[in-house]
GROMACS .gro file of C-alpha atoms in nm:
model
  142
    1UNK     CA    1   6.603  10.922  26.708
    2UNK     CA    2   6.497  10.990  26.351
    3UNK     CA    3   6.376  11.339  26.267
    4UNK     CA    4   6.170  11.388  25.955
    5UNK     CA    5   6.249  11.655  25.700
    6UNK     CA    6   5.892  11.780  25.744
    7UNK     CA    7   5.944  11.831  26.119
    8UNK     CA    8   6.272  12.017  26.064
    9UNK     CA    9   6.113  12.232  25.793
   10UNK     CA   10   5.820  12.316  26.022
   11UNK     CA   11   6.057  12.412  26.304
   12UNK     CA   12   6.267  12.633  26.074
   13UNK     CA   13   5.954  12.813  25.951
   14UNK     CA   14   5.847  12.875  26.311
   15UNK     CA   15   6.190  13.016  26.400
   16UNK     CA   16   6.187  13.233  26.086
   17UNK     CA   17   5.844  13.366  26.186
   18UNK     CA   18   5.968  13.466  26.532
   19UNK     CA   19   6.283  13.630  26.390
   20UNK     CA   20   6.065  13.820  26.141
   21UNK     CA   21   5.873  13.962  26.439
   22UNK     CA   22   6.198  14.102  26.577
   23UNK     CA   23   6.229  14.330  26.276
   24UNK     CA   24   5.859  14.400  26.217
   25UNK     CA   25   5.701  14.431  26.562
   26UNK     CA   26   5.396  14.601  26.411
   27UNK     CA   27   5.292  14.256  26.282
   28UNK     CA   28   5.223  14.154  26.641
   29UNK     CA   29   4.920  14.386  26.631
   30UNK     CA   30   4.758  14.153  26.377
   31UNK     CA   31   4.760  13.874  26.634
   32UNK     CA   32   4.485  13.870  26.898
   33UNK     CA   33   4.350  14.161  27.101
   34UNK     CA   34   4.540  14.457  27.241
   35UNK     CA   35   4.638  14.386  27.603
   36UNK     CA   36   4.627  14.642  27.880
   37UNK     CA   37   4.904  14.887  27.795
   38UNK     CA   38   5.054  14.846  28.143
   39UNK     CA   39   5.140  14.486  28.061
   40UNK     CA   40   5.300  14.582  27.731
   41UNK     CA   41   5.504  14.851  27.906
   42UNK     CA   42   5.609  14.604  28.177
   43UNK     CA   43   5.718  14.365  27.901
   44UNK     CA   44   5.922  14.645  27.748
   45UNK     CA   45   6.085  14.728  28.083
   46UNK     CA   46   6.180  14.362  28.120
   47UNK     CA   47   6.330  14.372  27.771
   48UNK     CA   48   6.535  14.678  27.865
   49UNK     CA   49   6.654  14.511  28.186
   50UNK     CA   50   6.777  14.214  27.982
   51UNK     CA   51   6.960  14.456  27.750
   52UNK     CA   52   7.126  14.623  28.050
   53UNK     CA   53   7.236  14.280  28.168
   54UNK     CA   54   7.374  14.204  27.821
   55UNK     CA   55   7.561  14.535  27.815
   56UNK     CA   56   7.708  14.466  28.160
   57UNK     CA   57   7.826  14.121  28.047
   58UNK     CA   58   7.989  14.265  27.735
   59UNK     CA   59   8.152  14.541  27.941
   60UNK     CA   60   8.273  14.283  28.193
   61UNK     CA   61   8.419  14.073  27.912
   62UNK     CA   62   8.612  14.368  27.774
   63UNK     CA   63   8.726  14.468  28.122
   64UNK     CA   64   8.863  14.120  28.191
   65UNK     CA   65   9.039  14.112  27.855
   66UNK     CA   66   9.193  14.459  27.893
   67UNK     CA   67   9.248  14.518  28.262
   68UNK     CA   68   9.366  14.183  28.398
   69UNK     CA   69   9.696  14.139  28.212
   70UNK     CA   70   9.852  13.960  28.510
   71UNK     CA   71   9.600  13.676  28.484
   72UNK     CA   72   9.721  13.374  28.286
   73UNK     CA   73   9.639  13.427  27.919
   74UNK     CA   74   9.418  13.118  27.878
   75UNK     CA   75   9.210  13.204  28.186
   76UNK     CA   76   9.175  13.570  28.089
   77UNK     CA   77   9.064  13.482  27.736
   78UNK     CA   78   8.826  13.210  27.855
   79UNK     CA   79   8.656  13.432  28.111
   80UNK     CA   80   8.637  13.724  27.867
   81UNK     CA   81   8.488  13.503  27.595
   82UNK     CA   82   8.230  13.351  27.830
   83UNK     CA   83   8.118  13.699  27.934
   84UNK     CA   84   8.111  13.832  27.577
   85UNK     CA   85   7.918  13.533  27.441
   86UNK     CA   86   7.685  13.551  27.741
   87UNK     CA   87   7.617  13.917  27.661
   88UNK     CA   88   7.540  13.838  27.298
   89UNK     CA   89   7.308  13.553  27.394
   90UNK     CA   90   7.138  13.771  27.655
   91UNK     CA   91   7.065  14.043  27.398
   92UNK     CA   92   6.925  13.793  27.149
   93UNK     CA   93   6.719  13.626  27.418
   94UNK     CA   94   6.581  13.964  27.527
   95UNK     CA   95   6.427  14.043  27.190
   96UNK     CA   96   6.299  13.688  27.147
   97UNK     CA   97   6.139  13.686  27.492
   98UNK     CA   98   5.981  14.027  27.434
   99UNK     CA   99   5.818  13.913  27.109
  100UNK     CA  100   5.697  13.583  27.258
  101UNK     CA  101   5.549  13.754  27.565
  102UNK     CA  102   5.379  14.024  27.362
  103UNK     CA  103   5.226  13.763  27.133
  104UNK     CA  104   5.111  13.551  27.428
  105UNK     CA  105   4.947  13.852  27.596
  106UNK     CA  106   4.763  13.941  27.276
  107UNK     CA  107   4.639  13.585  27.240
  108UNK     CA  108   4.536  13.556  27.605
  109UNK     CA  109   4.780  13.267  27.658
  110UNK     CA  110   5.011  13.191  27.947
  111UNK     CA  111   5.340  13.375  27.927
  112UNK     CA  112   5.624  13.162  27.790
  113UNK     CA  113   5.863  13.006  28.037
  114UNK     CA  114   6.236  13.003  27.988
  115UNK     CA  115   6.541  12.822  28.120
  116UNK     CA  116   6.765  13.106  28.010
  117UNK     CA  117   6.770  13.292  28.346
  118UNK     CA  118   6.885  12.970  28.514
  119UNK     CA  119   7.153  12.911  28.251
  120UNK     CA  120   7.269  13.271  28.276
  121UNK     CA  121   7.290  13.253  28.655
  122UNK     CA  122   7.481  12.923  28.644
  123UNK     CA  123   7.718  13.059  28.380
  124UNK     CA  124   7.791  13.373  28.580
  125UNK     CA  125   7.834  13.163  28.892
  126UNK     CA  126   8.088  12.947  28.708
  127UNK     CA  127   8.278  13.257  28.591
  128UNK     CA  128   8.280  13.397  28.945
  129UNK     CA  129   8.398  13.064  29.084
  130UNK     CA  130   8.676  13.046  28.824
  131UNK     CA  131   8.791  13.394  28.926
  132UNK     CA  132   8.782  13.300  29.296
  133UNK     CA  133   8.995  12.993  29.222
  134UNK     CA  134   9.234  13.197  29.008
  135UNK     CA  135   9.284  13.459  29.274
  136UNK     CA  136   9.301  13.203  29.556
  137UNK     CA  137   9.549  12.984  29.373
  138UNK     CA  138   9.767  13.281  29.288
  139UNK     CA  139   9.735  13.230  28.912
  140UNK     CA  140   9.785  13.599  28.856
  141UNK     CA  141  10.145  13.660  28.753
  142UNK     CA  142  10.339  13.899  28.968
   0.00000   0.00000   0.00000
């Protein structure tokens, strides 16, 4: 598959435009019509729920790293890193999803879909499964 420089440049400009919205949300007002405020507030509540999830993942990562010293080092570090990276990705995804939804509502478009909730759920399921295996196999040092 050959990708043209023009296509890559266009994609980078689109990404830069979305990231710019993260830091200048007032620019969203220039796009389309103002939606019913209840929808904007619901979008904000969803954003805050994603941030709470991100904070919980980061807290869980630190808890695993600090409070499970009897777990084999490689498993403890792996689980902690997966949770910490998941928290960072969740926070970034929250702001991106908020901006995309707000823009779509103002334009009267369908709300954007995302695979991120599925990936997050599968990742957390994998971490939980790894911990079940670790506990069941007795990989915690005594």
